[in-house]
mmCIF file of C-alpha atoms and ligand atoms in Angstrom:
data_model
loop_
_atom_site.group_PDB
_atom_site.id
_atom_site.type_symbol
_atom_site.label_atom_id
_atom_site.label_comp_id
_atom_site.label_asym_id
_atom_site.label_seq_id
_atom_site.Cartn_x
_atom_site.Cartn_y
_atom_site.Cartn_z
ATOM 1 C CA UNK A 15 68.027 3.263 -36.586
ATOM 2 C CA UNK A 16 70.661 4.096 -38.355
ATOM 3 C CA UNK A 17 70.644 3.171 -42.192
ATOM 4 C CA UNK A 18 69.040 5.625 -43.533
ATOM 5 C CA UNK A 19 68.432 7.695 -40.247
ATOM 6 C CA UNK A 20 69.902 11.256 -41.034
ATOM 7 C CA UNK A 21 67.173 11.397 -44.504
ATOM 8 C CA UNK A 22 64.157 10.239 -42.251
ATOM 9 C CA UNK A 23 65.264 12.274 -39.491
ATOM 10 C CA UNK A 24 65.563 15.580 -41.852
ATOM 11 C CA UNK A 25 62.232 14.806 -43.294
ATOM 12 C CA UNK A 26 60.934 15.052 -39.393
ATOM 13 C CA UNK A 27 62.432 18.124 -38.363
ATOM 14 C CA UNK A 28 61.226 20.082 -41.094
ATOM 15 C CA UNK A 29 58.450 18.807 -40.324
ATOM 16 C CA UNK A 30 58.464 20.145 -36.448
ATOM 17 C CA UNK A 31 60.215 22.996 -37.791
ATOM 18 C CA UNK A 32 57.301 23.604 -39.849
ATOM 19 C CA UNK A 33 54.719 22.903 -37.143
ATOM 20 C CA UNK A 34 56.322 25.410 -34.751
ATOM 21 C CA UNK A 35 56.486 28.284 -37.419
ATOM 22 C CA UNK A 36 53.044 27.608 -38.243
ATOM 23 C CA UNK A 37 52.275 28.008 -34.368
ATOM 24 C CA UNK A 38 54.240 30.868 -33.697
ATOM 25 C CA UNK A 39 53.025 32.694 -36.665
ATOM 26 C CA UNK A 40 49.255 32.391 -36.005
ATOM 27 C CA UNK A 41 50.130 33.532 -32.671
ATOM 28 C CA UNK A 42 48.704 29.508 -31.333
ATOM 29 C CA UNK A 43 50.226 28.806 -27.836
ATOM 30 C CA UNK A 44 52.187 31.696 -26.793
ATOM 31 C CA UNK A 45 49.923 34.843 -27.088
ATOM 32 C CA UNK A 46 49.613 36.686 -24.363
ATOM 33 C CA UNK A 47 52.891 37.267 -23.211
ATOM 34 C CA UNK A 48 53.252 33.335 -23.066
ATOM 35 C CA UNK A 49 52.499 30.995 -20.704
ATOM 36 C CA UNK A 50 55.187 30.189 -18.445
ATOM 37 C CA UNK A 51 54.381 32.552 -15.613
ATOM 38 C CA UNK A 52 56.451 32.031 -12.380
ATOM 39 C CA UNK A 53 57.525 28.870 -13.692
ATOM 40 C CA UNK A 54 61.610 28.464 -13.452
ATOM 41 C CA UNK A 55 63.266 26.161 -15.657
ATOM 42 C CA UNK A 56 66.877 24.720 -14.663
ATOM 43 C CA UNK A 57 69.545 24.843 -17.827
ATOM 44 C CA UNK A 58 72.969 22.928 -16.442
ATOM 45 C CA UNK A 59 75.601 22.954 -18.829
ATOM 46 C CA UNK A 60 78.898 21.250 -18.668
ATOM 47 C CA UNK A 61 81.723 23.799 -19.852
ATOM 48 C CA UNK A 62 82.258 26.951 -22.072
ATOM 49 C CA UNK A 63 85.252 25.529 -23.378
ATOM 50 C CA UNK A 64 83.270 24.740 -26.482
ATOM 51 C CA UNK A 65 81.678 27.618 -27.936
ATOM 52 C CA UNK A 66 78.659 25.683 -28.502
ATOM 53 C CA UNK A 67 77.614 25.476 -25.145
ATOM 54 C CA UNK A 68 77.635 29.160 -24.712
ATOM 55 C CA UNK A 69 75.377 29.413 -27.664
ATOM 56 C CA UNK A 70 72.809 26.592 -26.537
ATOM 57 C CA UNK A 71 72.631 28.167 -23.264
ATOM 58 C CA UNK A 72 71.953 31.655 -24.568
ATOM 59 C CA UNK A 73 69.556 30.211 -26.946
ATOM 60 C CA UNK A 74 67.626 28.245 -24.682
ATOM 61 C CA UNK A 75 67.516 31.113 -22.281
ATOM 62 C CA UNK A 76 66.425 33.605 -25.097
ATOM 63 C CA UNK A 77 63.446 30.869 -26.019
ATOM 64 C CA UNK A 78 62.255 30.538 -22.420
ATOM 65 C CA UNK A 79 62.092 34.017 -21.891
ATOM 66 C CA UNK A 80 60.272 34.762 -25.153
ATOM 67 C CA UNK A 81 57.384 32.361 -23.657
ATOM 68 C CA UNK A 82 57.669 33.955 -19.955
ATOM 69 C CA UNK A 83 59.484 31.461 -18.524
ATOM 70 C CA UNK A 84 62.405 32.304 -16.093
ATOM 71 C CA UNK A 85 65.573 30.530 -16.203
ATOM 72 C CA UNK A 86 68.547 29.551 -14.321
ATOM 73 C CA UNK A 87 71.556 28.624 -16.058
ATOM 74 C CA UNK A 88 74.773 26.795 -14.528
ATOM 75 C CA UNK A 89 77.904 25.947 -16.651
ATOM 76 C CA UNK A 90 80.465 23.338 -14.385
ATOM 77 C CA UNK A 91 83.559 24.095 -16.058
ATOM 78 C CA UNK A 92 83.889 20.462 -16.680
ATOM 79 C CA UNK A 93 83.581 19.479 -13.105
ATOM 80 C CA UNK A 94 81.510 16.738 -12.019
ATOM 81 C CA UNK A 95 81.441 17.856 -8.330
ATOM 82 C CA UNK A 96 80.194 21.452 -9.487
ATOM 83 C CA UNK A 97 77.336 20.185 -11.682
ATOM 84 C CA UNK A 98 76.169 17.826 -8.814
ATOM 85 C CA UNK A 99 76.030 20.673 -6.915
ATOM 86 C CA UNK A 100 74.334 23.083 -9.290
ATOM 87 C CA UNK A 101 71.745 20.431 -9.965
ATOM 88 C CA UNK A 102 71.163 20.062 -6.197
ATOM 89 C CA UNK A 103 70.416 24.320 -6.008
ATOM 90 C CA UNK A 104 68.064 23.792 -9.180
ATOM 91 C CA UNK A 105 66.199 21.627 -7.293
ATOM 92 C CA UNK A 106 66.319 23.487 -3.924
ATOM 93 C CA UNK A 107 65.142 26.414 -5.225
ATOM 94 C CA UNK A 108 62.068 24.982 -6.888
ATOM 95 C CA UNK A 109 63.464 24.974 -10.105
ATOM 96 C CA UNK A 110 60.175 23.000 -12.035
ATOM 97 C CA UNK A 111 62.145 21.257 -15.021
ATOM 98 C CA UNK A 112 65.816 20.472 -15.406
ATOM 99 C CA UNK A 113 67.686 20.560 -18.764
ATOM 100 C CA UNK A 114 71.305 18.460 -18.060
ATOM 101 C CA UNK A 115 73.955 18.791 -20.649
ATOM 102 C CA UNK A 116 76.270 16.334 -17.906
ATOM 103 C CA UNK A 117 79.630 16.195 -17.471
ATOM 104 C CA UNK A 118 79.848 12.637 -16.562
ATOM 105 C CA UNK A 119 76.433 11.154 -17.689
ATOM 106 C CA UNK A 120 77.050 8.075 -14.551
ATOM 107 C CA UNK A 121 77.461 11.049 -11.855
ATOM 108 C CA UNK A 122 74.399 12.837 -11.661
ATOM 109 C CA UNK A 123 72.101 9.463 -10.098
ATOM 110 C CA UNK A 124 71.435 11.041 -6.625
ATOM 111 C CA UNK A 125 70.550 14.232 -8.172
ATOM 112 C CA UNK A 126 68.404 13.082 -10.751
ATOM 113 C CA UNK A 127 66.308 10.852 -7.768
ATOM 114 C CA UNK A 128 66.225 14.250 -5.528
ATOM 115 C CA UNK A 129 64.234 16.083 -8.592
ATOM 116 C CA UNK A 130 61.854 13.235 -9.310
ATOM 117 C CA UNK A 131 61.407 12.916 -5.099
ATOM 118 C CA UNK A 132 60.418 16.499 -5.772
ATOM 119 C CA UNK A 133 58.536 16.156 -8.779
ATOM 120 C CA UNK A 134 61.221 17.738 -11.194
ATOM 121 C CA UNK A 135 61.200 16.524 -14.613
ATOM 122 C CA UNK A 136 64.662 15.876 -16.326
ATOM 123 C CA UNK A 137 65.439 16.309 -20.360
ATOM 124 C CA UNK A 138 69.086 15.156 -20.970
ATOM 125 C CA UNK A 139 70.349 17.512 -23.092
ATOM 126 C CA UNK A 140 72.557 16.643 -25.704
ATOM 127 C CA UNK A 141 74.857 14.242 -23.718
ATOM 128 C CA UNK A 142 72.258 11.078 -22.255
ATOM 129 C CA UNK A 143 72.296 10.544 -18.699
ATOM 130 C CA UNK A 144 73.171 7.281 -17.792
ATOM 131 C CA UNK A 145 72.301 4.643 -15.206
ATOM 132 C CA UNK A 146 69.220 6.551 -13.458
ATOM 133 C CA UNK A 147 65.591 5.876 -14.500
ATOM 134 C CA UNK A 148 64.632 9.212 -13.476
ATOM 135 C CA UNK A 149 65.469 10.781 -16.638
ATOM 136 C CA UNK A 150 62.323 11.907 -19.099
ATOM 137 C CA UNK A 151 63.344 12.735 -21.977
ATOM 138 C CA UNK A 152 66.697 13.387 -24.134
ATOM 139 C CA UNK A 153 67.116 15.928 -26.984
ATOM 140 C CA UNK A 154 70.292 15.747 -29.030
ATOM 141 C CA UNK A 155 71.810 15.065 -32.526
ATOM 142 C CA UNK A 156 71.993 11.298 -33.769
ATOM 143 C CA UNK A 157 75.447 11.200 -32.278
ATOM 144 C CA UNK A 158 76.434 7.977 -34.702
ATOM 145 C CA UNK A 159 75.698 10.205 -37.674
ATOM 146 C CA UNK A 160 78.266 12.028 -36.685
ATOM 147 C CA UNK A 161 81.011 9.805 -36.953
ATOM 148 C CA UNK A 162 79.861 8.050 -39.703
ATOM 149 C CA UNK A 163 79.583 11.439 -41.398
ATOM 150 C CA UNK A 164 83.746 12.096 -40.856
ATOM 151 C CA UNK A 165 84.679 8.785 -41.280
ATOM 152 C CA UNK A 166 82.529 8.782 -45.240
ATOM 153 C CA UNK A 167 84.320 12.182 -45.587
ATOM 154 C CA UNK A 168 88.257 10.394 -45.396
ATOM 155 C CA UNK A 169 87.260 7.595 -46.599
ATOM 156 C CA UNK A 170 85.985 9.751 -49.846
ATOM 157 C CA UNK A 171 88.531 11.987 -49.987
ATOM 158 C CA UNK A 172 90.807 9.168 -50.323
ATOM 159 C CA UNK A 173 89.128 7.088 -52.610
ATOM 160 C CA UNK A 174 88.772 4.105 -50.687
ATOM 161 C CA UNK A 175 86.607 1.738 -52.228
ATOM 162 C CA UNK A 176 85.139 -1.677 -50.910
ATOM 163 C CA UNK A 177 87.665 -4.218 -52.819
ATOM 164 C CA UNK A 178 89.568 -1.848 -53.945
ATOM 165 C CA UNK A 179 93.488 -1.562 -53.396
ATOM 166 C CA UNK A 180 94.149 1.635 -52.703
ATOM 167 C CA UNK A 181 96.794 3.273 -50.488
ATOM 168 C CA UNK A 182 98.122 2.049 -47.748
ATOM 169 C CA UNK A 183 96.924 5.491 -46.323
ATOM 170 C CA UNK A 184 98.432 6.322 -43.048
ATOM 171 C CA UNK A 185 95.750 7.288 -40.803
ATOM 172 C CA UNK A 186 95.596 7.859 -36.462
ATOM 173 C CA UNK A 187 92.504 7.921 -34.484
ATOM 174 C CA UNK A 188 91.548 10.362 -31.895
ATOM 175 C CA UNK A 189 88.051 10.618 -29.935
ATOM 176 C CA UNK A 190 86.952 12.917 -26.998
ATOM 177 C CA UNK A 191 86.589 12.402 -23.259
ATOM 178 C CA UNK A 192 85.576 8.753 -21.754
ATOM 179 C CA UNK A 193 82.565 9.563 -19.567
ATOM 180 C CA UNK A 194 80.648 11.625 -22.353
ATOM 181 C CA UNK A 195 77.925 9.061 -23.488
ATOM 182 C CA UNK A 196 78.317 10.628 -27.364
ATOM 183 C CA UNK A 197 82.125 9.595 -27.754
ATOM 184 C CA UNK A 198 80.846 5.802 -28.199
ATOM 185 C CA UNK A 199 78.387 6.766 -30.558
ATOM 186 C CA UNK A 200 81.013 9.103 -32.360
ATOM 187 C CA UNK A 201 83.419 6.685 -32.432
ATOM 188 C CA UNK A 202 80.931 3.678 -33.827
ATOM 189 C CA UNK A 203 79.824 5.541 -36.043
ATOM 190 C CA UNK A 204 83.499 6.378 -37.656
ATOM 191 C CA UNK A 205 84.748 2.805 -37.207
ATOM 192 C CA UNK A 206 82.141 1.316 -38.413
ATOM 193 C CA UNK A 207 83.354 2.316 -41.738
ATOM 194 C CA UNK A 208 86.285 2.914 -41.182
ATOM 195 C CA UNK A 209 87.004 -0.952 -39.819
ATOM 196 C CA UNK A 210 86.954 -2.579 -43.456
ATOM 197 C CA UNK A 211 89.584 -0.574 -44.880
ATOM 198 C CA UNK A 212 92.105 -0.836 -41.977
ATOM 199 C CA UNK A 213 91.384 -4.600 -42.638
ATOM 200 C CA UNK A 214 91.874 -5.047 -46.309
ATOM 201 C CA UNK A 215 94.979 -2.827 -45.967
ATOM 202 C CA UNK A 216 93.784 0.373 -47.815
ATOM 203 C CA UNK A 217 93.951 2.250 -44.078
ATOM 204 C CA UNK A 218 97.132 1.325 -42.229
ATOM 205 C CA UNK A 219 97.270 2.969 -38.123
ATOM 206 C CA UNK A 220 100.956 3.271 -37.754
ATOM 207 C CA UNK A 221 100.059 4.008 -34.267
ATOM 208 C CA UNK A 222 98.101 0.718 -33.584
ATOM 209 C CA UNK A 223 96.101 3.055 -31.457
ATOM 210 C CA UNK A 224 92.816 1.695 -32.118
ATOM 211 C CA UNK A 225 90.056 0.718 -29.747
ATOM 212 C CA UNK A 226 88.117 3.376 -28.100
ATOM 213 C CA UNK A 227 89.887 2.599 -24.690
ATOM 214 C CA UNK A 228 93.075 3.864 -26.316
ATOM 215 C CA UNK A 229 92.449 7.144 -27.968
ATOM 216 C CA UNK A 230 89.811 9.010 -25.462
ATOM 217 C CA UNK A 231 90.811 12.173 -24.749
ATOM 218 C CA UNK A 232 90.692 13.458 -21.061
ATOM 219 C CA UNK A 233 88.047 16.184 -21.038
ATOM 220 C CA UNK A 234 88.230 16.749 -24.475
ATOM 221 C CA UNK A 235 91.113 18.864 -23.908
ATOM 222 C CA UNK A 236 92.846 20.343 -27.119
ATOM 223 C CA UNK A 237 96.652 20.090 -25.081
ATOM 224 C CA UNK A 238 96.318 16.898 -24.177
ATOM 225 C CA UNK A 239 95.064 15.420 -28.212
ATOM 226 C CA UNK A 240 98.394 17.520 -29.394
ATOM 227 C CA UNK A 241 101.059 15.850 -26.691
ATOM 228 C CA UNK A 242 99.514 12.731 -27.712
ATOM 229 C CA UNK A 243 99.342 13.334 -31.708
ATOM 230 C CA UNK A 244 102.828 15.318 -31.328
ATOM 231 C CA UNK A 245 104.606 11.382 -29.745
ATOM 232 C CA UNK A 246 102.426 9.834 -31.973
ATOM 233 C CA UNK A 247 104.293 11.738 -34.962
ATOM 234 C CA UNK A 248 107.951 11.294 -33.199
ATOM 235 C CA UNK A 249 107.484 7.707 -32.564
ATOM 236 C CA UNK A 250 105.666 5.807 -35.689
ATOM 237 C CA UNK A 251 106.209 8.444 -38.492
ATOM 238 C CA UNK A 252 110.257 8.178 -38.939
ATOM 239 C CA UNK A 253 112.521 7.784 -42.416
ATOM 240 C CA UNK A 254 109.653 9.967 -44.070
ATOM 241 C CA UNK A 255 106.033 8.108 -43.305
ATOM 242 C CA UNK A 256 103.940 10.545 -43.223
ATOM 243 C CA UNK A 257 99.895 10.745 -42.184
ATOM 244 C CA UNK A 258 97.604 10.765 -44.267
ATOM 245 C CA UNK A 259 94.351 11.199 -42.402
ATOM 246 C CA UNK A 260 93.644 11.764 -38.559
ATOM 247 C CA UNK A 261 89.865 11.158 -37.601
ATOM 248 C CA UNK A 262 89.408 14.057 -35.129
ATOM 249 C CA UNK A 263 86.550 14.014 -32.546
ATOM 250 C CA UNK A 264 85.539 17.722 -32.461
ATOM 251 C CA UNK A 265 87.155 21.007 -33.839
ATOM 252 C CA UNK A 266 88.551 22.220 -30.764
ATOM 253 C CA UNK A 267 90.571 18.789 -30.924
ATOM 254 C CA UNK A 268 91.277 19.354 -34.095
ATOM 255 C CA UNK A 269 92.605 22.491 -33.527
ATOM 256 C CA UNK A 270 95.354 20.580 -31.063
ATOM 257 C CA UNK A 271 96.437 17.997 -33.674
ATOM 258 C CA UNK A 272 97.065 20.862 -36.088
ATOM 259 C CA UNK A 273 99.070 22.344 -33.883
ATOM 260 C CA UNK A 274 101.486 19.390 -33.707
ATOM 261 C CA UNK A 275 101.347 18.473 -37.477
ATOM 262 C CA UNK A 276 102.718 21.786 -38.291
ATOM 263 C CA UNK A 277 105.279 21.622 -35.594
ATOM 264 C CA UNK A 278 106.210 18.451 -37.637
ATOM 265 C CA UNK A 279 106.351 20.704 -40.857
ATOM 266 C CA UNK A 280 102.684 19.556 -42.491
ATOM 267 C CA UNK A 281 100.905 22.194 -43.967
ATOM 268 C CA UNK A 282 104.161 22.589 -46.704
ATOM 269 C CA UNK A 283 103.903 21.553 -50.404
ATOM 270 C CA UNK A 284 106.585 18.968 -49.463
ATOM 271 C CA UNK A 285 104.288 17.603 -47.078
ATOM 272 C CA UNK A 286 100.453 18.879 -47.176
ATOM 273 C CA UNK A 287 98.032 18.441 -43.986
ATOM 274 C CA UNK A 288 96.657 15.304 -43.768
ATOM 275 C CA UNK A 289 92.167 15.155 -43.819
ATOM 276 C CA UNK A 290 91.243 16.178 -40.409
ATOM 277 C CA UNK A 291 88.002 15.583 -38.972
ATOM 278 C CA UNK A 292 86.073 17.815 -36.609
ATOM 279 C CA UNK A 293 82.781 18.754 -35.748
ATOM 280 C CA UNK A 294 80.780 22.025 -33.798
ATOM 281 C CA UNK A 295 81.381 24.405 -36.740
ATOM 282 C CA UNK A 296 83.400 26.607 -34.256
ATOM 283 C CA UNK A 297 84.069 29.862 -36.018
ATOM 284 C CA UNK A 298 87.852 29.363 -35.409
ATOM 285 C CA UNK A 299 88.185 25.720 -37.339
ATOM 286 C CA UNK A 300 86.248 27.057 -40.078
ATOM 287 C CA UNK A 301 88.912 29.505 -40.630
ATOM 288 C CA UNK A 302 90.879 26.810 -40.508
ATOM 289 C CA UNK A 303 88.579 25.053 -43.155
ATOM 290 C CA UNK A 304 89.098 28.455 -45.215
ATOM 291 C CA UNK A 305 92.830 28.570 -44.737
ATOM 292 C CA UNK A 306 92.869 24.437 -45.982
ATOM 293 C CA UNK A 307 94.083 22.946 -42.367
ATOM 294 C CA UNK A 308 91.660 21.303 -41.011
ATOM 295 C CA UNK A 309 89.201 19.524 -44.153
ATOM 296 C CA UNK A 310 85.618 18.958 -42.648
ATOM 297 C CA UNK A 311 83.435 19.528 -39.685
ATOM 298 C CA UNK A 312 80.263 18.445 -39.094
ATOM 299 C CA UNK A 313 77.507 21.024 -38.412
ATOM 300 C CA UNK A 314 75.202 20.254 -35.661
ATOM 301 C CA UNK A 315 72.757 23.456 -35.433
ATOM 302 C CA UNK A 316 72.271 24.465 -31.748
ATOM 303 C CA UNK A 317 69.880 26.893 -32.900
ATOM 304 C CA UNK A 318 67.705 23.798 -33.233
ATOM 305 C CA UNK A 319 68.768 21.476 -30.744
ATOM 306 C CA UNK A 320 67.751 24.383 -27.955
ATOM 307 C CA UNK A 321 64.314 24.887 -30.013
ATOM 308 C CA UNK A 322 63.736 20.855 -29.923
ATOM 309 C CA UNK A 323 64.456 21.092 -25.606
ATOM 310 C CA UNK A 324 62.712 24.017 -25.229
ATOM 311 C CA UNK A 325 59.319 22.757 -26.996
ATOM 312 C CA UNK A 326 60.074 19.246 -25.009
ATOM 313 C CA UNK A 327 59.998 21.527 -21.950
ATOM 314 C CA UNK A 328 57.071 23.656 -22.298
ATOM 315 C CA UNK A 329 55.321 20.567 -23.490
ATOM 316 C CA UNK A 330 56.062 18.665 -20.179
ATOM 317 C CA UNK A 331 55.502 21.788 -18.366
ATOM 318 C CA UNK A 332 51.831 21.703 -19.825
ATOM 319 C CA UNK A 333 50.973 18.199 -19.489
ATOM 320 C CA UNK A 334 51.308 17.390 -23.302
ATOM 321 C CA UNK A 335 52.997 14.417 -24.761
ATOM 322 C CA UNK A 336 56.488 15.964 -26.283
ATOM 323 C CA UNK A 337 57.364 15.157 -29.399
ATOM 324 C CA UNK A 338 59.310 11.866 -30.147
ATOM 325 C CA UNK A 339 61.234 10.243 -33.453
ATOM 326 C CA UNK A 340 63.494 8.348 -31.421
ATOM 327 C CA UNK A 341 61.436 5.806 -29.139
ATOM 328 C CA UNK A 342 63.982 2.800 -29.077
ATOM 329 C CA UNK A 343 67.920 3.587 -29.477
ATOM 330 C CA UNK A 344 68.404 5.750 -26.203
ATOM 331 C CA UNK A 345 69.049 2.785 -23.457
ATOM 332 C CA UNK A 346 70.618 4.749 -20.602
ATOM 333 C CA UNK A 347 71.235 1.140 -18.787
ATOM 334 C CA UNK A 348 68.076 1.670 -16.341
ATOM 335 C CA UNK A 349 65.705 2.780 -18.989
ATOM 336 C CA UNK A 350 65.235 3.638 -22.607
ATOM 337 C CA UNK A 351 64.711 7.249 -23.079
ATOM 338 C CA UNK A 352 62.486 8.499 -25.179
ATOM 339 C CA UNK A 353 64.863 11.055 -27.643
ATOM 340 C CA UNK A 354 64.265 13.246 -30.087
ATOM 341 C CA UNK A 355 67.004 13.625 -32.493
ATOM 342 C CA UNK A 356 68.319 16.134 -35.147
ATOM 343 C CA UNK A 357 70.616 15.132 -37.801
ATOM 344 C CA UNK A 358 73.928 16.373 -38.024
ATOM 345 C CA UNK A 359 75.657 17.624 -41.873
ATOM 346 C CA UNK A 360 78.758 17.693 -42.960
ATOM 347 C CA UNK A 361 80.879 20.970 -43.965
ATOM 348 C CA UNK A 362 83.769 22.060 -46.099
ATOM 349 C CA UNK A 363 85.358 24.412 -48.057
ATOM 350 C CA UNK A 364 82.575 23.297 -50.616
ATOM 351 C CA UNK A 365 79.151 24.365 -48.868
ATOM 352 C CA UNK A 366 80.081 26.537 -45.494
ATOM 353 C CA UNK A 367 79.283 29.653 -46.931
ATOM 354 C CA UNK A 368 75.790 28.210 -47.717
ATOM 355 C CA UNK A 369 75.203 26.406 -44.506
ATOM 356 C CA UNK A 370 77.207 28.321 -42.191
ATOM 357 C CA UNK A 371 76.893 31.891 -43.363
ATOM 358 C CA UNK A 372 73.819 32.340 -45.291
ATOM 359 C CA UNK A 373 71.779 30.644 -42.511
ATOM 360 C CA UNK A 374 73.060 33.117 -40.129
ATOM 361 C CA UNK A 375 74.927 30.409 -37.539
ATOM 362 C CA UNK A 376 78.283 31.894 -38.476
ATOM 363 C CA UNK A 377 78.969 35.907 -39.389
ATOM 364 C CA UNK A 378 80.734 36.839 -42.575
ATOM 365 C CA UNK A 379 82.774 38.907 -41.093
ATOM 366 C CA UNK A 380 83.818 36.532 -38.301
ATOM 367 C CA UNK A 381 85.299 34.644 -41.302
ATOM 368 C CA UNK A 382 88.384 35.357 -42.732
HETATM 369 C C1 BGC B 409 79.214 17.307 -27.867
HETATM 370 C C2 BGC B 409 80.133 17.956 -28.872
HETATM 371 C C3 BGC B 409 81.261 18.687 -28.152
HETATM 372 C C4 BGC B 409 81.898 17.823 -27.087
HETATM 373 C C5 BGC B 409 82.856 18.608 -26.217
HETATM 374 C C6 BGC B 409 80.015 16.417 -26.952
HETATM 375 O O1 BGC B 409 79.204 15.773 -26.046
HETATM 376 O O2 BGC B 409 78.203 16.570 -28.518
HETATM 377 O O3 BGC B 409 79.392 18.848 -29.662
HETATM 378 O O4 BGC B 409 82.251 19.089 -29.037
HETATM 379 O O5 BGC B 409 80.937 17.239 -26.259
HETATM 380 O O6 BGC B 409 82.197 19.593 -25.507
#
């Protein structure tokens, strides 16, 4: 699904976009004071360390509530043990529907067969849920755009070119934590590309850090990606190497790796920041884009992704058929979801103020 996927999948979410507008504004489906009644919907999140999940639960919430549904929303601070937990209350308290965003996609299987033994349905939101064929549906981005969309943007900034001879570029590879489902589709995505320049020479990984096993990032934790990028730096960059490009999973990452370049004197004329990756749009690392530390992110709008789960929701709430564009790609090992998918874009310097700002998912004056 994925030559050609982000165009076709565009072209389909305008298209639901469009749908749901055209709903909403002849009043079709949630008149009087919508329809969800007494009807509680579950939201489980996995952390607020990422602002994103703070804004997809309080849009989710805000959506629910504006078609009379109730909600109850958990964050697990990253803790497997807490979201089995809250997922076992949801259900105890006769929570009808459950949308997951897991911590550990593998951990949730007794849970997940509690809510279908009590006829709870299950969207995986964002992040799949693996191993369990009690999950519905899945909502998310197309989580292999997204690497492939920040591994086109260094290999374009560099001007790498298939049988070309540029560089050697000096470039180290960082991805998030092991038991998120998305890092292998982040990561595929990037090396996918990235693979036939580190072969022909034009991308050289001083490192040798490589393969997914080796440059995971425990709970996607910022600290940890700068220890590791900071003995990265002392150990393989000596007698004046220098990087050239560091493929960074998510801003908040990002962020980290920054950290330790500049410790190591990048961001000077003498030696400039390397391209860094990232993705979420966080306010903070689009300063960052501003201030020309970290290059790119790519945009994933939550605004949409909670409108796509919510619709899935009220849809399986009211016996309809949710909406689908992804039927095949989502094998969670016991069954093949059916997803629906947004694309993600990519952001710079160039275009934030018209994706970011005009579109009202970052402030102006947030922005430096
Ligand atoms: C999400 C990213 C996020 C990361 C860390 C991933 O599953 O797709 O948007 O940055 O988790 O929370």
């Amino acid at each position: 699904m994925h030559a050609g996927g982000a165009a076709r999948l565009r072209t389909v979410t305008l298209a639901v976009l469009t749908l749901s507008l055209t709903a909403a504004a002849t009043g079709c489906g949630n008149d009087s004071g919508g329809q969800g009644g007494e009807v509680t919907v579950g939201i489980a999140l996995p952390t607020r360390k990422q602002t994103r999940w703070i804004a997809d639960g309080n849009n989710m919430e805000k959506l629910f509530k504006e078609q009379g549904y109730k909600t109850d929303k958990q964050y697990a601070d990253d803790s497997v043990d807490k979201q089995v937990e809250q997922v076992e209350e949801m259900i105890d308290r006769g929570d009808k529907l459950l949308i997951i965003g897991a911590v550990d996609g593998f951990e949730l299987g007794d849970a997940l067969q509690k809510a279908a033994r009590a006829g709870v349905k299950v969207i995986a939101y964002d992040r799949l849920l693996l191993g369990s064929s009690n999950v519905d549906y899945y909502a998310s981005f197309d989580n292999y755009a997204v690497g492939k969309l920040q591994a086109r943007y260094i290999i374009d900034k560099l001007g790498l070119k298939k049988g070309g001879n540029a560089g050697p570029y000096n470039i180290e590879l960082f991805a998030g934590d092991a038991n998120d489902n998305n890092v292998r589709g982040f990561f595929s995505g990037a090396m996918d590309q990235l693979d036939e320049f580190i072969k022909d020479g034009q991308l050289e990984v001083p490192s040798q850090q490589m393969r997914l096993s080796q440059v995971t990032t425990y709970k996607w934790q910022a600290e940890i990606a700068r220890e590791t990028m900071t003995t990265r730096l002392d150990d393989f960059y000596k007698g004046g190497s220098t990087v050239d490009a560091v493929l960074a999973p998510n801003d908040g990452i990002a962020r980290g790796l920054i950290e330790a370049l500049k410790k190591h004197d990048y961001g000077t004329a003498a030696k400039p920041m390397p391209i860094i990756t990232g993705q979420d749009a966080e306010t903070e690392s689009v300063n960052e884009i501003i201030a020309g530390e970290q290059s790119m992110t790519v945009y994933k709008d939550t605004r949409k992704l909670a409108e796509v789960a919510v619709k899935m929701a009220q849809d399986i709430l009211s016996g309809k058929q949710p909406e689908i564009n992804n039927r095949e790609g989502n094998d969670n090992g016991n069954k093949v979801v059916p997803a629906y998918l947004l694309a993600p874009v990519s952001v710079d310097k160039s275009n934030y103020k018209k994706l970011l700002v005009d579109s009202g998912y970052i402030k102006a004056s947030d922005l430096n």
